[in-house]
XYZ file of C-alpha atoms in Angstrom:
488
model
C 17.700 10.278 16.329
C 18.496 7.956 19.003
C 15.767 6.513 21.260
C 16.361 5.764 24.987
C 17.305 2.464 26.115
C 13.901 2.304 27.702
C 11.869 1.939 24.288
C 13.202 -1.785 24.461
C 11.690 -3.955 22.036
C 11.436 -7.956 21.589
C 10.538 -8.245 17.294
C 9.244 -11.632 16.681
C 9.440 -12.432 12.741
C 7.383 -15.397 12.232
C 8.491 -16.239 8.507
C 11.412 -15.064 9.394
C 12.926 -17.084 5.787
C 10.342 -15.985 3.601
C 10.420 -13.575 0.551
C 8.865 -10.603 2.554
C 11.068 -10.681 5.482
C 13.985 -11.004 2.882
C 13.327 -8.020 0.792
C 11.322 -5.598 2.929
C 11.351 -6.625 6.789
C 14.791 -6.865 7.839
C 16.727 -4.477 5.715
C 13.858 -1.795 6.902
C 14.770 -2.782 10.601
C 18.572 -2.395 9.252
C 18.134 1.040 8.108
C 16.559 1.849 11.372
C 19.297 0.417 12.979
C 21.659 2.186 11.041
C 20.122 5.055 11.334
C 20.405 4.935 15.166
C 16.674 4.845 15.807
C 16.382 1.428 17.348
C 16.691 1.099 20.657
C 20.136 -0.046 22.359
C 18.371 -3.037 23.693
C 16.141 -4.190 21.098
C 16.400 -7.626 19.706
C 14.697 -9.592 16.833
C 14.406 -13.430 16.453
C 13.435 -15.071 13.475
C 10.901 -17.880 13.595
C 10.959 -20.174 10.771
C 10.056 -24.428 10.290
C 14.515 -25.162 9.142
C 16.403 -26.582 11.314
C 18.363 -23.964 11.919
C 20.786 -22.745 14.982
C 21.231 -19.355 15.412
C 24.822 -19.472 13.573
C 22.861 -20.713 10.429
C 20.354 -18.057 10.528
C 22.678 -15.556 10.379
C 24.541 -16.873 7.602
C 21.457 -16.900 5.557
C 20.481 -13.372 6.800
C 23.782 -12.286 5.672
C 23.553 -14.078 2.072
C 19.960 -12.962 1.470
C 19.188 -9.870 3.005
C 22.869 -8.284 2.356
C 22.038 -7.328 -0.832
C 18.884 -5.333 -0.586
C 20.608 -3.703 2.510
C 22.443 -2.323 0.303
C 20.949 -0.390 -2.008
C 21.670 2.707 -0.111
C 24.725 1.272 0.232
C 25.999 -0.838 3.347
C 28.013 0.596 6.287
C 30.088 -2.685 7.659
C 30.290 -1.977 11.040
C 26.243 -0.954 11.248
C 25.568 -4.244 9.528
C 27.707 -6.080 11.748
C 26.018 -4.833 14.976
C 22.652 -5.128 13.664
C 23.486 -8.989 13.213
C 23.740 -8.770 16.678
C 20.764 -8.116 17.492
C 19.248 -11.091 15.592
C 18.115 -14.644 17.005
C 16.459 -17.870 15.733
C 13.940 -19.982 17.110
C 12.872 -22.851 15.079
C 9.497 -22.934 15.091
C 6.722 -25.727 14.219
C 3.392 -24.648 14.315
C 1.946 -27.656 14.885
C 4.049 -28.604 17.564
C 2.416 -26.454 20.623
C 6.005 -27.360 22.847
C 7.743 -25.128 20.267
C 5.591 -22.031 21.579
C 6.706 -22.866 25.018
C 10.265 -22.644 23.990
C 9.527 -19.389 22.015
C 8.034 -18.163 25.153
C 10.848 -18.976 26.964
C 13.772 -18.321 24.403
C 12.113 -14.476 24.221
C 11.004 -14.121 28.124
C 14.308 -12.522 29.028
C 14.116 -10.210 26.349
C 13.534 -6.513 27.080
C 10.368 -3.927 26.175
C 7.523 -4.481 24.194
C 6.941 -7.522 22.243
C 5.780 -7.063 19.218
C 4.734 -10.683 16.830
C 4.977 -9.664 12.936
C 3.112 -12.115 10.888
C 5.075 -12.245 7.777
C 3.023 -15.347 6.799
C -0.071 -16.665 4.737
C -3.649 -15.607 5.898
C -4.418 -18.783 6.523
C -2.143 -19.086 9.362
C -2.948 -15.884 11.217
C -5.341 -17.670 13.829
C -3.714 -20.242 14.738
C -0.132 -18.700 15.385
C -2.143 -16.011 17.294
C -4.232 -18.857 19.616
C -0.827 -20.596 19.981
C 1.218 -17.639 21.399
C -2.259 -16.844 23.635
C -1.879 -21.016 24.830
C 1.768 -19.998 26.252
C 0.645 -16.589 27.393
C 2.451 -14.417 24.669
C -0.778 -11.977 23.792
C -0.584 -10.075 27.021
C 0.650 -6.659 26.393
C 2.261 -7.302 22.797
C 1.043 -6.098 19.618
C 0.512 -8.203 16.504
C 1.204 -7.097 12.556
C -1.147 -8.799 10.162
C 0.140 -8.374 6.669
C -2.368 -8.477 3.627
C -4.392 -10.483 2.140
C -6.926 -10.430 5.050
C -8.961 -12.965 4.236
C -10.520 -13.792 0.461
C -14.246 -11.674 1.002
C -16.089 -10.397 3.933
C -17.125 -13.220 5.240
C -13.807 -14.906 5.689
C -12.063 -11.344 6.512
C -14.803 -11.018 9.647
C -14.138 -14.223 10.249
C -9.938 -13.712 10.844
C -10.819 -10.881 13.029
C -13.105 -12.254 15.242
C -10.766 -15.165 15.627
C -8.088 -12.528 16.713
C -9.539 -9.954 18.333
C -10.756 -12.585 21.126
C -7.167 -12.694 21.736
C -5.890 -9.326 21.256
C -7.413 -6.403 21.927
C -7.900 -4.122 18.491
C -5.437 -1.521 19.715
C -3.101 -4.546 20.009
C -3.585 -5.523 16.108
C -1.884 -3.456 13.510
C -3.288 -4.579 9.828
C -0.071 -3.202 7.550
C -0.716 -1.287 4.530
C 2.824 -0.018 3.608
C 1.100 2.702 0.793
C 0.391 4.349 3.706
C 3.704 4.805 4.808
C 5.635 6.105 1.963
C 6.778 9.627 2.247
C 4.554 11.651 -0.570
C 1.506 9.920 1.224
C 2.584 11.653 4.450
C 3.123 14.924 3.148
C -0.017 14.811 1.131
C -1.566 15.374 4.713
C 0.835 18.125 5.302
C 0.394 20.011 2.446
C -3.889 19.995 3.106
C -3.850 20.815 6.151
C -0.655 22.671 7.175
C -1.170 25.183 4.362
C -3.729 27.229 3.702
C -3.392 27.339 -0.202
C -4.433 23.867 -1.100
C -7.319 23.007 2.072
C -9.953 25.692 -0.072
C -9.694 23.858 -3.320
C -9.681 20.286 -1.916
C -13.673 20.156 -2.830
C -16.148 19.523 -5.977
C -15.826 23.359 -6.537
C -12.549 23.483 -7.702
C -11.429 19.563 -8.544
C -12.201 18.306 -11.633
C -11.219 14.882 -11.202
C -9.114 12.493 -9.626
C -6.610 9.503 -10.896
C -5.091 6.677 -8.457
C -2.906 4.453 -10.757
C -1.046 1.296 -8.977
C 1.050 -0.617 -12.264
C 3.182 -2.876 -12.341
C 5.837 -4.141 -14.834
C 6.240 -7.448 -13.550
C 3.420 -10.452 -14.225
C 3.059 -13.074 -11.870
C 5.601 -14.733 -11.426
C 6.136 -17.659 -9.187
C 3.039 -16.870 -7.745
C 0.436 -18.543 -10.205
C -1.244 -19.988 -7.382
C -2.168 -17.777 -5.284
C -3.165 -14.794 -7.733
C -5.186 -17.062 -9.597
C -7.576 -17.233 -6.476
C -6.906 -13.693 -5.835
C -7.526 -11.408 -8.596
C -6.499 -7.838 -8.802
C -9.449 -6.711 -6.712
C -8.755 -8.405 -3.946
C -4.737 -7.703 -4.151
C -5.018 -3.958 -5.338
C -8.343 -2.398 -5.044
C -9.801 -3.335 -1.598
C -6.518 -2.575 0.348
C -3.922 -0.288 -1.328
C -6.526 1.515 -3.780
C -9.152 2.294 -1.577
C -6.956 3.075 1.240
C -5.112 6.043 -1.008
C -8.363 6.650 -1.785
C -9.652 7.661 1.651
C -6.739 9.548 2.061
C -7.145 12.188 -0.848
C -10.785 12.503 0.037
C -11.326 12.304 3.808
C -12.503 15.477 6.000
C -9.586 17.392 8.177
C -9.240 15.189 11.437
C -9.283 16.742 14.622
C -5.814 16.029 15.290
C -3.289 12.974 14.262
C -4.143 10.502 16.403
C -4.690 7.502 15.367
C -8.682 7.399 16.006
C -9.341 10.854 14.384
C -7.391 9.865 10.933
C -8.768 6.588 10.542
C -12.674 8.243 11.305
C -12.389 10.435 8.731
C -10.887 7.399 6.411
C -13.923 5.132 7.532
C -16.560 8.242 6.857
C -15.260 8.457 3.121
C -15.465 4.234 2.674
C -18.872 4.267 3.964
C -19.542 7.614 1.486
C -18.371 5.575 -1.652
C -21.716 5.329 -3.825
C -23.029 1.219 -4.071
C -22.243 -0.328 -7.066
C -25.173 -2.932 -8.808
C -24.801 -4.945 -11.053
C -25.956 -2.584 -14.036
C -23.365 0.025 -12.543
C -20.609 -2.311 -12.603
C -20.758 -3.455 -16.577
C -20.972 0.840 -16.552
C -17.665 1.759 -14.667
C -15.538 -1.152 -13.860
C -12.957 -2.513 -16.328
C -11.200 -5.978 -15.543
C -8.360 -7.177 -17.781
C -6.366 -9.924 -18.343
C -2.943 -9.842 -20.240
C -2.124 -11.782 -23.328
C 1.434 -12.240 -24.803
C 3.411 -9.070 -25.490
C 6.654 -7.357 -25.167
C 7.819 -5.898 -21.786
C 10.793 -3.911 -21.458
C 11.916 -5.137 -25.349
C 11.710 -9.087 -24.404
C 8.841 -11.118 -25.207
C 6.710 -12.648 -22.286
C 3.910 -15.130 -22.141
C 0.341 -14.721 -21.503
C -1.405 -15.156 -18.370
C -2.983 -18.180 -18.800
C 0.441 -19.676 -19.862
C 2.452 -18.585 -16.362
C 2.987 -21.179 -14.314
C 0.159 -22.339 -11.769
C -2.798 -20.436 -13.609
C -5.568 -22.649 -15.085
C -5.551 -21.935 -18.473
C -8.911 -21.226 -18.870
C -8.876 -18.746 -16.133
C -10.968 -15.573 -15.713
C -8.759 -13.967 -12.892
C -8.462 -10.410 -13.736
C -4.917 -8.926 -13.990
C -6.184 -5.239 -14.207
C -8.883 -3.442 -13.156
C -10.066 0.518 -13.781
C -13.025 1.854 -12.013
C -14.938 5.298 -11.926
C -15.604 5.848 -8.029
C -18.229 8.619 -6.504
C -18.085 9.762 -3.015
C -21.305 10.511 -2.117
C -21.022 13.984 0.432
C -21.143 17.564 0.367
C -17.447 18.231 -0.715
C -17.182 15.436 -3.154
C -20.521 14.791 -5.134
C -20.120 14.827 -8.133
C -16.061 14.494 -8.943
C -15.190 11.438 -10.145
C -12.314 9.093 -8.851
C -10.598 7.091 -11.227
C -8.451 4.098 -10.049
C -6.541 1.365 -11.507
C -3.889 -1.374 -11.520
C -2.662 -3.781 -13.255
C 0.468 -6.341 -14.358
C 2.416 -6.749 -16.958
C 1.875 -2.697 -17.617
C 4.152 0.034 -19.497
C 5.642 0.924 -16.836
C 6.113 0.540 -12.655
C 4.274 3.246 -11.117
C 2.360 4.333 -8.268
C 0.592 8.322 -8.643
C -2.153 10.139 -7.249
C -3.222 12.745 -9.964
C -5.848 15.845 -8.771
C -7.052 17.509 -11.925
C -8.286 21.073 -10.821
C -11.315 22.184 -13.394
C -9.928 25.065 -15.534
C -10.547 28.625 -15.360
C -13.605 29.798 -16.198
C -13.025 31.863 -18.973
C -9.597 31.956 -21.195
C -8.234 35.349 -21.682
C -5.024 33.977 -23.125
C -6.552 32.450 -26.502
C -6.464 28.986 -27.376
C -3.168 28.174 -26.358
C -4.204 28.100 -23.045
C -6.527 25.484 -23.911
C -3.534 23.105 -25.676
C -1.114 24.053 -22.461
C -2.683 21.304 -20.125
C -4.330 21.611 -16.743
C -3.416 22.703 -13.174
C -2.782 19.875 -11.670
C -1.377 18.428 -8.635
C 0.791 14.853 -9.149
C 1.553 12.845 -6.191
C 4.319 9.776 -7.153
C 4.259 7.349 -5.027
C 6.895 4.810 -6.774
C 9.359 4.204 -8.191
C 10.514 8.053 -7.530
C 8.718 9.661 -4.462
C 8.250 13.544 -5.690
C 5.085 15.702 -5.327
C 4.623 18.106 -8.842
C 2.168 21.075 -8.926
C 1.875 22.132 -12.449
C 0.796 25.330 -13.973
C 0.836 27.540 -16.607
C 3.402 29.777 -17.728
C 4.191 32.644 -20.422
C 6.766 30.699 -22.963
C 9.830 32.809 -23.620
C 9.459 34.803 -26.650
C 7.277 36.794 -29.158
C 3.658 36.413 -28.545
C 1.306 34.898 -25.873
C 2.074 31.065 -25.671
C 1.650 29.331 -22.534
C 3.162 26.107 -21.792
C 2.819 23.526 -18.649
C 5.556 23.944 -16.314
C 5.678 22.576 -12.729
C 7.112 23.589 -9.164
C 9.185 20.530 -7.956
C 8.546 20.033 -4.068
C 11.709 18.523 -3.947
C 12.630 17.672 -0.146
C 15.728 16.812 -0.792
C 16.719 20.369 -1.480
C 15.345 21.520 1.943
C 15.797 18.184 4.256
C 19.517 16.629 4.485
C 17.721 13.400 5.559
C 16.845 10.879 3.347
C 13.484 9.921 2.856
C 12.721 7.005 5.289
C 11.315 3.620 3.366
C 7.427 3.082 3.899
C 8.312 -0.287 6.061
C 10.853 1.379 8.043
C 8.274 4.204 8.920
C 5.666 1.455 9.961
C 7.660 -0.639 12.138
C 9.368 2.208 13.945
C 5.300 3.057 14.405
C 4.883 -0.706 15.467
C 7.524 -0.150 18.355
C 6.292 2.790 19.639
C 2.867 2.191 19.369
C 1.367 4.640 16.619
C -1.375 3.413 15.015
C -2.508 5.863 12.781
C -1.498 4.362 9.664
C -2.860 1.159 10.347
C -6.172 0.265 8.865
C -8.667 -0.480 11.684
C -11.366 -3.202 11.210
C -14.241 -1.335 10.560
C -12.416 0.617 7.773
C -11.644 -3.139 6.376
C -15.121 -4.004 6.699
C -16.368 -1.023 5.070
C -13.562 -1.874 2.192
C -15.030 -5.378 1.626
C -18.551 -4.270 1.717
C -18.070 -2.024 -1.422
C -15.799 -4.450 -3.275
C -18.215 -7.252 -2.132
C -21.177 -6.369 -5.326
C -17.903 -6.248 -7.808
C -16.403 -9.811 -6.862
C -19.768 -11.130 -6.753
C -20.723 -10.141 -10.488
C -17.469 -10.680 -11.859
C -17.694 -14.492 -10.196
C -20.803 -15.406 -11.872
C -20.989 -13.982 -15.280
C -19.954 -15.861 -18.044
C -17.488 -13.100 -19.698
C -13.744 -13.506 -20.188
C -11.712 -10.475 -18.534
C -11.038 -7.933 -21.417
C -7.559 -8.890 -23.327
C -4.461 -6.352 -23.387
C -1.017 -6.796 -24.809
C 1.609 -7.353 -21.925
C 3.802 -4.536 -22.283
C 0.836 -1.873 -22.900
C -1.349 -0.101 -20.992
C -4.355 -2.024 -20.236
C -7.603 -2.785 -22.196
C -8.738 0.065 -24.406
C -11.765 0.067 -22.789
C -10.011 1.569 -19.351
C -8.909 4.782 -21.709
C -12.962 4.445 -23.129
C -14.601 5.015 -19.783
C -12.514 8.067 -18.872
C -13.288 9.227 -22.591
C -17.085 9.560 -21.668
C -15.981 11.880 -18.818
C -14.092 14.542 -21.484
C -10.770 12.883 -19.879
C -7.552 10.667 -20.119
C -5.217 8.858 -18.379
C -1.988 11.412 -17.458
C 0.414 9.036 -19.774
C -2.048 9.438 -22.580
C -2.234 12.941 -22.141
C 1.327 13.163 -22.441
């Protein structure tokens, strides 16, 4: 699809060197290039502290961000033309003239600017009172990537800062789970069919799995997770917002206002946790040496930048309840984690099992009905159900229906940070998390972080390469359930 000229843009990258704008940012914006849905005029400019001309910017966008470009493979010509589209302002945020030559190296610039802030928390307010100083706030919109401050306090405190300078339909606080494909049609298939919207409810749902894992430990980023945790940098963003999405009521339509009420009516829903709760149905881990992918790798408290007496958590399982008439009862099991089996991101629904078993007991060994939402690294939705196995004799086995879009769609599925900053441009904020459903976030994590901070306990130990603590796979036990790989 190719937009009109007139949905110019002006996309200011502030980090416009960093990691993020490296691997995600710019070869998103490539593919939407490519893909012809950028506008004719639009232009983006890279802000970053090098010394850099515009010449030099290029080069480095062509050395870094070539290569994951290209995944999908690289059309030449496409890439060529979307280099020119790029700029560079060199950029020193303490140096309030450099604003005034952003300001004046984007002011003849077409359409809507929009400011992405691919950049620490910590610099969020003052880039955003600097570009107000020059007069940059009027009209544009601002992306805040995550974290979003360290608790509530300091969260409230960011978006005070910034919403005296933007307005809140201005301010678009990313969340790129909410942008990947299955996500989307997880909305489509509740409420554009009338199969699944019926037994969405306690009724008929047994229980519910939201699994985040990740292969990789930590990295080069010792530092920062060690102040972080994997509450803060799973659970109250990426967790809870997948979370609200399985459970909330139909909206009224798709704006962006009716989806994100019904998300903010399920994060105010989530039962309290105390403190006796919390020892009950939260699990926090922390790995130890194992093997990962058949290569030994260190512990934790051995990775670079991590205190080696540290009690960050590296995993964390909880048991959730949603306290309202269609969910009371059902529990919600999340988790994440590094340095796990495998990379994946899934949304399991468990539907409870037919009443009564005509079939004999191999009905009982065949597995569940279930519906499996994969988020990563393969985006497919699975409904699986029993069927009659070939043969003498009445043995069922698990079998599944593939919603394979592929099959039916000749376009490709569109990346989760394409999808968002086409949204960005055009000014769709529906899946953006408004502040009251961060608020709401923090204010249930809030009890956890607090507990966890002051008693004495070391996080739980598991083997890097595994899947988490044993007692994770415990606390679903005393429910009369497992984990889907366990299952397996």
């Amino acid at each position: 699809m190719q937009f009109p000229t007139d949905s110019g843009f002006t996309f200011v990258l502030f980090g416009g060197t960093g990691d993020l704008s490296m691997r995600k940012i710019l070869p998103a914006l490539y593919e939407a290039h490519r893909s012809g849905m950028l506008a004719e005029s639009g232009k983006i400019v890279g802000v970053a502290r090098q010394e850099e001309n515009r010449a030099q910017y290029i080069d480095w966008v062509d050395t870094h961000v070539k290569p994951y470009a290209a995944k999908n493979g690289l059309d030449e010509a496409a890439w060529t033309s979307f280099l020119a589209r790029i700029d560079y302002v060199k950029l020193d945020l303490s140096r309030a003239e450099d604003f005034a030559t952003l300001r004046e190296a984007i002011a003849p610039l077409p359409g809507i600017r929009v400011f992405y802030l691919a950049t620490g928390p910590s610099l969020f307010v003052p880039i955003c009172q600097a570009l107000a100083s020059v007069g940059l706030n009027s009209g544009a919109r601002i992306v805040l990537e995550k974290p979003l401050g360290y608790d509530l306090k300091s969260s409230n405190a960011i978006n005070d800062a910034v919403g005296e300078i933007f307005a809140e339909e201005q301010i678009y606080r990313i969340d790129h789970y909410l942008g990947k494909e299955p996500v989307q049609n997880l909305l489509a298939l509740r409420f554009g069919n009338a199969l699944f919207e019926p037994l969405w409810r306690r009724e008929w749902v047994e229980s519910i799995q939201i699994t985040i894992a990740e292969e990789l430990g930590v990295e080069a980023r010792g530092n920062f997770y060690d102040n972080t945790g994997a509450l803060r940098d799973m659970v109250q963003n990426h967790l809870l917002q997948l979370l609200s999405i399985v459970a909330m009521e139909p909206p009224h339509s798709m704006d962006s206002d009716s989806v994100r009420d019904e998300k903010l009516r399920v994060l105010r829903a989530l039962k309290p946790l105390d403190a006796d709760d919390i020892n009950k149905v939260a699990v926090r881990g922390q790995y130890h040496a194992g093997v990962s992918r058949g290569q030994a790798v260190p512990a934790y408290a051995t990775e670079p930048g991590v205190k080696p007496d540290s009690r960050t958590e590296t995993f964390v399982a909880l048991k959730v309840e949603i306290e309202n008439w269609r969910w009371a009862g059902v529990p919600f099991f999340l988790r994440t984690g590094k340095r796990l089996a495998d990379r994946v991101a899934e949304i399991v629904v468990n539907f409870r099992p037919v009443p009564h078993s005509a079939l004999g007991p191999s009905a009982l060994r065949a597995g569940k009905n279930r519906l499996v939402i994969r988020l990563q690294p393969n985006e497919t939705i699975r409904l699986y159900c029993l069927a009659k196995q070939p043969g003498e004799g009445m043995n069922l086995a698990s079998v599944y229906l593939d919603l394979a879009f592929d099959r039916f769609f000749r376009e490709g599925q569109m990346e989760a940070y394409q999808r968002l900053l086409l949204d960005v441009i055009h000014g769709r904020l529906a899946l953006f998390v408004r502040r009251d459903e961060q608020e709401a976030a923090w204010k249930w994590v809030e009890p956890i972080l607090n507990e966890w901070a002051t008693t004495p306990r070391q996080p739980k130990p598991y083997a890097a390469g595994s899947w988490g603590p044993a007692a994770s796979s415990a606390m679903l036990a005393q429910h009369g359930t497992c984990w889907l790989e366990e299952e397996n």
